[in-house]
PDB file of C-alpha atoms in Angstrom:
ATOM      1  CA  MET U   8     -18.650  10.656   7.908  1.00  0.00           C
ATOM      2  CA  LEU U   9     -16.926   7.214   8.885  1.00  0.00           C
ATOM      3  CA  THR U  10     -17.093   7.050  12.429  1.00  0.00           C
ATOM      4  CA  ARG U  11     -15.603   3.726  13.743  1.00  0.00           C
ATOM      5  CA  ILE U  12     -13.405   0.610  12.921  1.00  0.00           C
ATOM      6  CA  ASP U  13     -17.028  -1.670  12.733  1.00  0.00           C
ATOM      7  CA  HIS U  14     -14.973  -5.206  12.000  1.00  0.00           C
ATOM      8  CA  ILE U  15     -12.086  -6.660  10.643  1.00  0.00           C
ATOM      9  CA  GLY U  16     -13.148  -9.520   8.387  1.00  0.00           C
ATOM     10  CA  ILE U  17     -10.722 -12.559   8.793  1.00  0.00           C
ATOM     11  CA  ALA U  18     -11.381 -15.628   6.238  1.00  0.00           C
ATOM     12  CA  CYS U  19     -10.772 -19.032   7.743  1.00  0.00           C
ATOM     13  CA  PHE U  20     -11.423 -22.601   6.615  1.00  0.00           C
ATOM     14  CA  ASP U  21     -12.992 -24.117   9.974  1.00  0.00           C
ATOM     15  CA  LEU U  22     -15.263 -21.393  11.528  1.00  0.00           C
ATOM     16  CA  ASP U  23     -15.715 -23.351  14.335  1.00  0.00           C
ATOM     17  CA  LYS U  24     -12.205 -24.012  15.154  1.00  0.00           C
ATOM     18  CA  THR U  25     -11.400 -20.452  14.493  1.00  0.00           C
ATOM     19  CA  VAL U  26     -14.173 -19.630  16.929  1.00  0.00           C
ATOM     20  CA  GLU U  27     -12.628 -21.895  19.378  1.00  0.00           C
ATOM     21  CA  PHE U  28      -9.101 -20.308  18.820  1.00  0.00           C
ATOM     22  CA  TYR U  29     -10.191 -16.933  19.583  1.00  0.00           C
ATOM     23  CA  ARG U  30     -12.534 -18.240  22.796  1.00  0.00           C
ATOM     24  CA  ALA U  31      -9.897 -20.254  24.386  1.00  0.00           C
ATOM     25  CA  THR U  32      -6.814 -17.868  22.981  1.00  0.00           C
ATOM     26  CA  TYR U  33      -8.191 -14.335  24.205  1.00  0.00           C
ATOM     27  CA  GLY U  34     -11.717 -14.896  26.011  1.00  0.00           C
ATOM     28  CA  PHE U  35     -13.584 -13.336  23.372  1.00  0.00           C
ATOM     29  CA  GLU U  36     -17.067 -14.760  23.355  1.00  0.00           C
ATOM     30  CA  VAL U  37     -19.572 -15.249  19.761  1.00  0.00           C
ATOM     31  CA  PHE U  38     -22.240 -12.026  19.734  1.00  0.00           C
ATOM     32  CA  HIS U  39     -23.736 -13.225  16.880  1.00  0.00           C
ATOM     33  CA  SER U  40     -23.685 -15.825  13.983  1.00  0.00           C
ATOM     34  CA  GLU U  41     -25.492 -16.471  10.600  1.00  0.00           C
ATOM     35  CA  VAL U  42     -25.052 -17.429   7.125  1.00  0.00           C
ATOM     36  CA  ASN U  43     -25.417 -15.015   4.344  1.00  0.00           C
ATOM     37  CA  GLU U  44     -26.153 -16.732   1.363  1.00  0.00           C
ATOM     38  CA  GLU U  45     -25.663 -13.634  -0.688  1.00  0.00           C
ATOM     39  CA  GLN U  46     -22.228 -13.507   0.158  1.00  0.00           C
ATOM     40  CA  GLY U  47     -21.494 -16.730   0.727  1.00  0.00           C
ATOM     41  CA  VAL U  48     -20.189 -16.916   3.997  1.00  0.00           C
ATOM     42  CA  ARG U  49     -21.185 -18.578   7.050  1.00  0.00           C
ATOM     43  CA  GLU U  50     -19.985 -15.735   9.958  1.00  0.00           C
ATOM     44  CA  ALA U  51     -19.461 -15.040  13.684  1.00  0.00           C
ATOM     45  CA  MET U  52     -19.107 -11.799  15.187  1.00  0.00           C
ATOM     46  CA  LEU U  53     -16.878 -11.533  17.967  1.00  0.00           C
ATOM     47  CA  LYS U  54     -17.723  -7.965  19.707  1.00  0.00           C
ATOM     48  CA  ILE U  55     -14.629  -6.596  21.190  1.00  0.00           C
ATOM     49  CA  ASN U  56     -15.602  -2.920  22.383  1.00  0.00           C
ATOM     50  CA  GLY U  57     -18.074  -0.238  22.086  1.00  0.00           C
ATOM     51  CA  THR U  58     -17.066   2.903  20.563  1.00  0.00           C
ATOM     52  CA  SER U  59     -17.344   6.608  20.899  1.00  0.00           C
ATOM     53  CA  ASP U  60     -20.210   6.936  18.232  1.00  0.00           C
ATOM     54  CA  GLY U  61     -22.635   4.674  19.796  1.00  0.00           C
ATOM     55  CA  GLY U  62     -21.760   1.362  18.393  1.00  0.00           C
ATOM     56  CA  ALA U  63     -19.110  -1.256  18.635  1.00  0.00           C
ATOM     57  CA  SER U  64     -16.331  -2.842  16.954  1.00  0.00           C
ATOM     58  CA  TYR U  65     -16.017  -6.388  15.939  1.00  0.00           C
ATOM     59  CA  LEU U  66     -14.055  -9.251  14.621  1.00  0.00           C
ATOM     60  CA  GLN U  67     -15.843 -10.951  11.809  1.00  0.00           C
ATOM     61  CA  LEU U  68     -14.836 -14.779  11.029  1.00  0.00           C
ATOM     62  CA  LEU U  69     -15.656 -15.848   7.724  1.00  0.00           C
ATOM     63  CA  GLU U  70     -16.030 -19.105   6.356  1.00  0.00           C
ATOM     64  CA  PRO U  71     -17.126 -19.709   2.888  1.00  0.00           C
ATOM     65  CA  THR U  72     -20.133 -21.833   1.978  1.00  0.00           C
ATOM     66  CA  ARG U  73     -19.240 -22.444  -1.772  1.00  0.00           C
ATOM     67  CA  GLU U  74     -15.466 -22.289  -3.346  1.00  0.00           C
ATOM     68  CA  ASP U  75     -16.922 -19.779  -5.923  1.00  0.00           C
ATOM     69  CA  SER U  76     -18.117 -17.072  -3.306  1.00  0.00           C
ATOM     70  CA  ALA U  77     -15.792 -14.002  -3.160  1.00  0.00           C
ATOM     71  CA  VAL U  78     -14.117 -15.368   0.147  1.00  0.00           C
ATOM     72  CA  GLY U  79     -13.832 -18.570  -1.109  1.00  0.00           C
ATOM     73  CA  LYS U  80     -11.590 -17.415  -4.103  1.00  0.00           C
ATOM     74  CA  TRP U  81      -9.448 -15.323  -1.777  1.00  0.00           C
ATOM     75  CA  LEU U  82      -9.123 -17.847   0.593  1.00  0.00           C
ATOM     76  CA  ALA U  83      -8.174 -20.425  -2.016  1.00  0.00           C
ATOM     77  CA  LYS U  84      -5.254 -18.005  -3.430  1.00  0.00           C
ATOM     78  CA  ASN U  85      -4.312 -16.338  -0.298  1.00  0.00           C
ATOM     79  CA  GLY U  86      -4.800 -18.845   2.921  1.00  0.00           C
ATOM     80  CA  GLU U  87      -6.546 -17.950   6.017  1.00  0.00           C
ATOM     81  CA  GLY U  88      -6.037 -14.323   7.189  1.00  0.00           C
ATOM     82  CA  VAL U  89      -7.616 -10.711   7.189  1.00  0.00           C
ATOM     83  CA  HIS U  90      -9.717 -10.232   4.535  1.00  0.00           C
ATOM     84  CA  HIS U  91     -11.229  -7.026   4.815  1.00  0.00           C
ATOM     85  CA  ILE U  92     -12.004  -3.775   6.848  1.00  0.00           C
ATOM     86  CA  ALA U  93     -15.311  -1.928   7.897  1.00  0.00           C
ATOM     87  CA  PHE U  94     -16.065   1.412   8.641  1.00  0.00           C
ATOM     88  CA  GLY U  95     -19.006   2.422  10.201  1.00  0.00           C
ATOM     89  CA  THR U  96     -21.236   5.124   9.163  1.00  0.00           C
ATOM     90  CA  ALA U  97     -25.082   6.790   9.845  1.00  0.00           C
ATOM     91  CA  ASP U  98     -25.125   7.236   6.211  1.00  0.00           C
ATOM     92  CA  VAL U  99     -23.445   4.371   4.171  1.00  0.00           C
ATOM     93  CA  ASP U 100     -25.367   5.568   0.581  1.00  0.00           C
ATOM     94  CA  GLY U 101     -23.982   9.080   1.058  1.00  0.00           C
ATOM     95  CA  ASP U 102     -20.805   7.842   1.994  1.00  0.00           C
ATOM     96  CA  ALA U 103     -20.424   5.596  -0.928  1.00  0.00           C
ATOM     97  CA  GLU U 104     -21.692   8.230  -3.277  1.00  0.00           C
ATOM     98  CA  ALA U 105     -19.473  10.678  -2.055  1.00  0.00           C
ATOM     99  CA  ILE U 106     -16.368   8.187  -2.335  1.00  0.00           C
ATOM    100  CA  ARG U 107     -17.021   7.255  -5.552  1.00  0.00           C
ATOM    101  CA  GLY U 108     -17.327  10.710  -6.837  1.00  0.00           C
ATOM    102  CA  LYS U 109     -13.619  11.138  -5.604  1.00  0.00           C
ATOM    103  CA  GLY U 110     -12.489   8.237  -8.396  1.00  0.00           C
ATOM    104  CA  VAL U 111     -12.617   4.862  -5.878  1.00  0.00           C
ATOM    105  CA  ARG U 112     -14.812   2.191  -7.383  1.00  0.00           C
ATOM    106  CA  VAL U 113     -17.412   1.178  -5.141  1.00  0.00           C
ATOM    107  CA  LEU U 114     -18.641  -2.484  -5.968  1.00  0.00           C
ATOM    108  CA  TYR U 115     -22.320  -2.728  -5.317  1.00  0.00           C
ATOM    109  CA  ASP U 116     -24.471  -0.114  -7.198  1.00  0.00           C
ATOM    110  CA  GLU U 117     -26.812   0.053  -3.950  1.00  0.00           C
ATOM    111  CA  PRO U 118     -25.767  -1.412  -0.708  1.00  0.00           C
ATOM    112  CA  ARG U 119     -26.601  -4.971   0.018  1.00  0.00           C
ATOM    113  CA  THR U 120     -27.248  -6.578   3.398  1.00  0.00           C
ATOM    114  CA  GLY U 121     -24.489  -7.688   5.811  1.00  0.00           C
ATOM    115  CA  SER U 122     -24.147  -8.951   9.383  1.00  0.00           C
ATOM    116  CA  MET U 123     -26.711  -8.403  11.760  1.00  0.00           C
ATOM    117  CA  GLY U 124     -29.143  -6.537   9.329  1.00  0.00           C
ATOM    118  CA  SER U 125     -26.831  -3.936   8.888  1.00  0.00           C
ATOM    119  CA  ARG U 126     -26.649  -2.142   4.679  1.00  0.00           C
ATOM    120  CA  ILE U 127     -22.759  -2.667   3.293  1.00  0.00           C
ATOM    121  CA  THR U 128     -20.754  -1.879   0.496  1.00  0.00           C
ATOM    122  CA  PHE U 129     -17.270  -2.551  -0.835  1.00  0.00           C
ATOM    123  CA  LEU U 130     -14.338  -0.288  -2.279  1.00  0.00           C
ATOM    124  CA  HIS U 131     -11.950  -1.802  -4.581  1.00  0.00           C
ATOM    125  CA  PRO U 132      -8.663  -2.833  -2.855  1.00  0.00           C
ATOM    126  CA  LYS U 133      -6.822  -1.798  -6.229  1.00  0.00           C
ATOM    127  CA  ASP U 134      -8.032   1.971  -5.312  1.00  0.00           C
ATOM    128  CA  CYS U 135      -7.344   1.706  -1.394  1.00  0.00           C
ATOM    129  CA  HIS U 136      -3.890   0.645  -1.193  1.00  0.00           C
ATOM    130  CA  GLY U 137      -4.271  -2.858  -1.050  1.00  0.00           C
ATOM    131  CA  VAL U 138      -6.954  -2.972   1.612  1.00  0.00           C
ATOM    132  CA  LEU U 139     -10.389  -4.381   0.523  1.00  0.00           C
ATOM    133  CA  THR U 140     -12.803  -1.631   2.834  1.00  0.00           C
ATOM    134  CA  GLU U 141     -16.589  -2.264   3.573  1.00  0.00           C
ATOM    135  CA  LEU U 142     -18.373   0.614   4.594  1.00  0.00           C
ATOM    136  CA  VAL U 143     -21.408  -0.627   6.834  1.00  0.00           C
ATOM    137  CA  THR U 144     -24.119   1.259   8.350  1.00  0.00           C
ATOM    138  CA  SER U 145     -25.929  -1.256  11.183  1.00  0.00           C
ATOM    139  CA  ALA U 146     -29.309  -1.938  11.421  1.00  0.00           C
ATOM    140  CA  PRO U 147     -31.259   0.556  14.151  1.00  0.00           C
ATOM    141  CA  ASP U 148     -32.144  -2.397  16.148  1.00  0.00           C
ATOM    142  CA  ALA U 149     -28.078  -3.656  16.441  1.00  0.00           C
ATOM    143  CA  GLN U 150     -27.010  -0.501  17.470  1.00  0.00           C
ATOM    144  CA  ALA U 151     -29.700  -0.516  20.164  1.00  0.00           C
ATOM    145  CA  GLU U 152     -27.961  -3.742  21.441  1.00  0.00           C
ATOM    146  CA  HIS U 153     -24.760  -2.086  21.698  1.00  0.00           C
TER     147      HIS U 153
ATOM    148  CA  MET G  30      -7.469  -9.032  29.269  1.00  0.00           C
ATOM    149  CA  LEU G  31      -7.693  -7.715  26.024  1.00  0.00           C
ATOM    150  CA  THR G  32      -9.892  -4.898  26.064  1.00  0.00           C
ATOM    151  CA  ARG G  33     -10.341  -3.129  22.276  1.00  0.00           C
ATOM    152  CA  ILE G  34      -9.319  -3.312  18.759  1.00  0.00           C
ATOM    153  CA  ASP G  35      -6.186  -1.108  19.206  1.00  0.00           C
ATOM    154  CA  HIS G  36      -5.253  -0.387  15.658  1.00  0.00           C
ATOM    155  CA  ILE G  37      -5.190  -2.237  12.528  1.00  0.00           C
ATOM    156  CA  GLY G  38      -1.624  -1.844  10.715  1.00  0.00           C
ATOM    157  CA  ILE G  39      -1.394  -1.292   7.029  1.00  0.00           C
ATOM    158  CA  ALA G  40       2.115  -2.021   5.126  1.00  0.00           C
ATOM    159  CA  CYS G  41       2.506   1.046   2.527  1.00  0.00           C
ATOM    160  CA  PHE G  42       4.929   1.700  -0.145  1.00  0.00           C
ATOM    161  CA  ASP G  43       4.708   5.355   0.199  1.00  0.00           C
ATOM    162  CA  LEU G  44       3.735   6.996   3.538  1.00  0.00           C
ATOM    163  CA  ASP G  45       2.616  10.198   2.447  1.00  0.00           C
ATOM    164  CA  LYS G  46       0.741   9.291  -0.662  1.00  0.00           C
ATOM    165  CA  THR G  47      -1.394   6.647   1.494  1.00  0.00           C
ATOM    166  CA  VAL G  48      -1.710   9.055   4.440  1.00  0.00           C
ATOM    167  CA  GLU G  49      -3.239  11.685   1.415  1.00  0.00           C
ATOM    168  CA  PHE G  50      -5.506   8.736   0.568  1.00  0.00           C
ATOM    169  CA  TYR G  51      -7.100   8.368   3.924  1.00  0.00           C
ATOM    170  CA  ARG G  52      -7.600  11.985   4.281  1.00  0.00           C
ATOM    171  CA  ALA G  53      -8.671  13.059   0.915  1.00  0.00           C
ATOM    172  CA  THR G  54     -11.289   9.801   0.921  1.00  0.00           C
ATOM    173  CA  TYR G  55     -12.326   9.664   4.112  1.00  0.00           C
ATOM    174  CA  GLY G  56     -11.236  12.759   6.122  1.00  0.00           C
ATOM    175  CA  PHE G  57      -8.968  10.248   8.413  1.00  0.00           C
ATOM    176  CA  GLU G  58      -6.238  13.075   9.812  1.00  0.00           C
ATOM    177  CA  VAL G  59      -3.028  12.144  11.344  1.00  0.00           C
ATOM    178  CA  PHE G  60      -2.857  11.809  14.950  1.00  0.00           C
ATOM    179  CA  HIS G  61       0.856  11.091  15.460  1.00  0.00           C
ATOM    180  CA  SER G  62       3.573  10.213  13.387  1.00  0.00           C
ATOM    181  CA  GLU G  63       7.058   8.445  14.214  1.00  0.00           C
ATOM    182  CA  VAL G  64      10.108   6.511  13.028  1.00  0.00           C
ATOM    183  CA  ASN G  65      10.957   3.352  14.903  1.00  0.00           C
ATOM    184  CA  GLU G  66      13.947   2.214  13.757  1.00  0.00           C
ATOM    185  CA  GLU G  67      13.767  -0.672  15.776  1.00  0.00           C
ATOM    186  CA  GLN G  68      10.819  -1.969  13.973  1.00  0.00           C
ATOM    187  CA  GLY G  69      12.308  -0.174  10.734  1.00  0.00           C
ATOM    188  CA  VAL G  70       9.214   1.737   9.787  1.00  0.00           C
ATOM    189  CA  ARG G  71       7.852   5.395   9.552  1.00  0.00           C
ATOM    190  CA  GLU G  72       4.389   5.008  10.619  1.00  0.00           C
ATOM    191  CA  ALA G  73       1.217   7.433  10.568  1.00  0.00           C
ATOM    192  CA  MET G  74      -1.640   6.991  13.299  1.00  0.00           C
ATOM    193  CA  LEU G  75      -5.218   7.804  12.445  1.00  0.00           C
ATOM    194  CA  LYS G  76      -7.568   7.984  14.968  1.00  0.00           C
ATOM    195  CA  ILE G  77     -11.017   6.561  14.142  1.00  0.00           C
ATOM    196  CA  ASN G  78     -13.081   5.979  17.424  1.00  0.00           C
ATOM    197  CA  GLY G  79     -12.414   6.386  20.964  1.00  0.00           C
ATOM    198  CA  THR G  80     -13.464   2.832  22.792  1.00  0.00           C
ATOM    199  CA  SER G  81     -15.606   1.954  25.667  1.00  0.00           C
ATOM    200  CA  ASP G  82     -12.153   0.744  28.031  1.00  0.00           C
ATOM    201  CA  GLY G  83     -10.837   4.492  27.660  1.00  0.00           C
ATOM    202  CA  GLY G  84      -8.381   3.822  24.961  1.00  0.00           C
ATOM    203  CA  ALA G  85      -8.822   4.271  20.965  1.00  0.00           C
ATOM    204  CA  SER G  86      -9.026   2.830  17.954  1.00  0.00           C
ATOM    205  CA  TYR G  87      -6.657   4.091  15.205  1.00  0.00           C
ATOM    206  CA  LEU G  88      -5.202   2.989  11.416  1.00  0.00           C
ATOM    207  CA  GLN G  89      -1.513   2.608  11.395  1.00  0.00           C
ATOM    208  CA  LEU G  90      -0.140   3.268   8.376  1.00  0.00           C
ATOM    209  CA  LEU G  91       3.542   1.721   7.976  1.00  0.00           C
ATOM    210  CA  GLU G  92       6.178   2.106   5.348  1.00  0.00           C
ATOM    211  CA  PRO G  93       9.543   0.271   5.643  1.00  0.00           C
ATOM    212  CA  THR G  94      12.529   2.487   5.932  1.00  0.00           C
ATOM    213  CA  ARG G  95      14.857  -0.464   5.044  1.00  0.00           C
ATOM    214  CA  GLU G  96      14.229  -3.290   2.492  1.00  0.00           C
ATOM    215  CA  ASP G  97      15.244  -5.930   5.357  1.00  0.00           C
ATOM    216  CA  SER G  98      12.945  -4.766   8.168  1.00  0.00           C
ATOM    217  CA  ALA G  99       9.788  -7.391   8.678  1.00  0.00           C
ATOM    218  CA  VAL G 100       7.261  -4.762   6.846  1.00  0.00           C
ATOM    219  CA  GLY G 101       9.900  -4.410   4.084  1.00  0.00           C
ATOM    220  CA  LYS G 102      10.072  -8.445   3.564  1.00  0.00           C
ATOM    221  CA  TRP G 103       6.576  -8.553   3.741  1.00  0.00           C
ATOM    222  CA  LEU G 104       5.626  -5.908   1.342  1.00  0.00           C
ATOM    223  CA  ALA G 105       7.910  -7.263  -1.229  1.00  0.00           C
ATOM    224  CA  LYS G 106       6.117 -10.614  -1.045  1.00  0.00           C
ATOM    225  CA  ASN G 107       2.137  -9.432  -0.985  1.00  0.00           C
ATOM    226  CA  GLY G 108       2.141  -5.645  -1.933  1.00  0.00           C
ATOM    227  CA  GLU G 109       0.633  -3.067   0.055  1.00  0.00           C
ATOM    228  CA  GLY G 110      -2.417  -4.724   2.406  1.00  0.00           C
ATOM    229  CA  VAL G 111      -3.342  -5.536   5.946  1.00  0.00           C
ATOM    230  CA  HIS G 112      -0.176  -6.352   7.596  1.00  0.00           C
ATOM    231  CA  HIS G 113      -1.470  -7.404  11.265  1.00  0.00           C
ATOM    232  CA  ILE G 114      -4.321  -6.260  13.903  1.00  0.00           C
ATOM    233  CA  ALA G 115      -3.624  -4.850  17.456  1.00  0.00           C
ATOM    234  CA  PHE G 116      -5.699  -5.521  20.868  1.00  0.00           C
ATOM    235  CA  GLY G 117      -5.192  -3.270  23.524  1.00  0.00           C
ATOM    236  CA  THR G 118      -4.353  -4.183  26.767  1.00  0.00           C
ATOM    237  CA  ALA G 119      -3.908  -2.975  30.292  1.00  0.00           C
ATOM    238  CA  ASP G 120      -1.070  -5.764  30.473  1.00  0.00           C
ATOM    239  CA  VAL G 121       0.721  -6.914  27.694  1.00  0.00           C
ATOM    240  CA  ASP G 122       3.037  -8.667  29.955  1.00  0.00           C
ATOM    241  CA  GLY G 123       0.494 -10.677  31.566  1.00  0.00           C
ATOM    242  CA  ASP G 124      -1.427 -11.422  28.829  1.00  0.00           C
ATOM    243  CA  ALA G 125       1.562 -12.413  26.504  1.00  0.00           C
ATOM    244  CA  GLU G 126       2.536 -14.989  29.151  1.00  0.00           C
ATOM    245  CA  ALA G 127      -0.633 -16.198  29.742  1.00  0.00           C
ATOM    246  CA  ILE G 128      -1.068 -16.874  25.903  1.00  0.00           C
ATOM    247  CA  ARG G 129       2.331 -18.287  25.878  1.00  0.00           C
ATOM    248  CA  GLY G 130       1.348 -20.819  28.167  1.00  0.00           C
ATOM    249  CA  LYS G 131      -1.443 -21.827  25.808  1.00  0.00           C
ATOM    250  CA  GLY G 132       1.255 -22.588  23.167  1.00  0.00           C
ATOM    251  CA  VAL G 133       0.698 -19.719  20.857  1.00  0.00           C
ATOM    252  CA  ARG G 134       4.128 -18.529  19.994  1.00  0.00           C
ATOM    253  CA  VAL G 135       4.886 -14.871  20.999  1.00  0.00           C
ATOM    254  CA  LEU G 136       7.702 -13.363  19.455  1.00  0.00           C
ATOM    255  CA  TYR G 137       9.431 -11.212  21.246  1.00  0.00           C
ATOM    256  CA  ASP G 138      10.822 -12.546  25.107  1.00  0.00           C
ATOM    257  CA  GLU G 139       9.824  -9.118  26.433  1.00  0.00           C
ATOM    258  CA  PRO G 140       7.915  -6.387  25.050  1.00  0.00           C
ATOM    259  CA  ARG G 141       9.245  -3.488  22.882  1.00  0.00           C
ATOM    260  CA  THR G 142       8.503   0.045  22.385  1.00  0.00           C
ATOM    261  CA  GLY G 143       5.667   0.764  19.917  1.00  0.00           C
ATOM    262  CA  SER G 144       3.998   3.540  18.645  1.00  0.00           C
ATOM    263  CA  MET G 145       3.680   6.454  20.975  1.00  0.00           C
ATOM    264  CA  GLY G 146       5.517   5.023  23.615  1.00  0.00           C
ATOM    265  CA  SER G 147       3.482   1.778  23.909  1.00  0.00           C
ATOM    266  CA  ARG G 148       4.655  -1.513  24.963  1.00  0.00           C
ATOM    267  CA  ILE G 149       4.139  -4.084  22.290  1.00  0.00           C
ATOM    268  CA  THR G 150       4.430  -7.890  21.398  1.00  0.00           C
ATOM    269  CA  PHE G 151       3.256  -9.630  18.411  1.00  0.00           C
ATOM    270  CA  LEU G 152       1.913 -13.394  18.191  1.00  0.00           C
ATOM    271  CA  HIS G 153       3.117 -15.750  15.464  1.00  0.00           C
ATOM    272  CA  PRO G 154       0.746 -15.677  12.513  1.00  0.00           C
ATOM    273  CA  LYS G 155       0.766 -19.625  11.921  1.00  0.00           C
ATOM    274  CA  ASP G 156      -0.327 -19.954  15.296  1.00  0.00           C
ATOM    275  CA  CYS G 157      -3.244 -17.797  14.654  1.00  0.00           C
ATOM    276  CA  HIS G 158      -4.948 -18.785  11.479  1.00  0.00           C
ATOM    277  CA  GLY G 159      -2.623 -16.675   9.610  1.00  0.00           C
ATOM    278  CA  VAL G 160      -3.519 -13.059  11.282  1.00  0.00           C
ATOM    279  CA  LEU G 161       0.198 -11.370  12.834  1.00  0.00           C
ATOM    280  CA  THR G 162      -1.355 -10.644  15.928  1.00  0.00           C
ATOM    281  CA  GLU G 163       0.015  -7.624  17.972  1.00  0.00           C
ATOM    282  CA  LEU G 164      -0.976  -7.260  21.842  1.00  0.00           C
ATOM    283  CA  VAL G 165      -0.450  -3.328  23.377  1.00  0.00           C
ATOM    284  CA  THR G 166      -0.312  -1.625  26.290  1.00  0.00           C
ATOM    285  CA  SER G 167      -0.559   2.085  26.002  1.00  0.00           C
ATOM    286  CA  ALA G 168       1.779   4.616  27.671  1.00  0.00           C
ATOM    287  CA  PRO G 169       0.211   6.334  30.470  1.00  0.00           C
ATOM    288  CA  ASP G 170       0.384   9.861  29.089  1.00  0.00           C
ATOM    289  CA  ALA G 171      -0.847   8.502  25.627  1.00  0.00           C
ATOM    290  CA  GLN G 172      -4.183   7.160  27.315  1.00  0.00           C
ATOM    291  CA  ALA G 173      -4.660  10.170  28.808  1.00  0.00           C
ATOM    292  CA  GLU G 174      -4.585  11.881  25.305  1.00  0.00           C
ATOM    293  CA  HIS G 175      -7.640   9.604  24.798  1.00  0.00           C
TER     294      HIS G 175
END
């Protein structure tokens, strides 16, 4: 069951400038940053609020590390903006299977590693009214940080 | 101060079909629906989670009521997808003024009426790394519903 908006994924050309925009404009600070080579992104997570399921909601700022990554290609076509939205669940495997059974294309056979050691998968935007949609189960220790 | 992700605004061609997609796929139910003639939209709010500031996070599904509305023009150009993101604040007037003072264009001189009697304004996406960004102060009775 999806129990929160986990994050909004925003693609940008320059991560440092975009982090600085969010800090200077709104006072949002970087909670965590990492490079995910499999996804081909450098990213910064800005924690915005805690959520009623014991998790949190973040902005995830994404800069591609290579032009041929999914985010790199998206950015070349669309320019900066909202790349995807993500819902948090305690059971990404079970939810992905259930959603696949409803005829929505799930992009990975098995969940992969996302931000902060989470396990993630994506749903095809053409099956989701144009919205690239991620499902996330946080790592146990990441949940404890909240 | 912005204290939560208030909602993600998603533009769609057919509100009823999109509501049904979110219900059938994820189990999300309509919390509130209304027509906002000033904004030129029919909308449904799906409440996803409560937030640590005492508010909540929603998906806001938006169908234009006329082609020449902001959402209608956006949809004709981009197709369905994420139209804007919104941050919640106790003081939309003060925050909008402070952000305007930092050189970010605020689209309204004074906040207007948004979902569920809230007061809202928007920041120019070209000043926000491509993200149309809304600031929201909930109506006092809407806050109580949470």
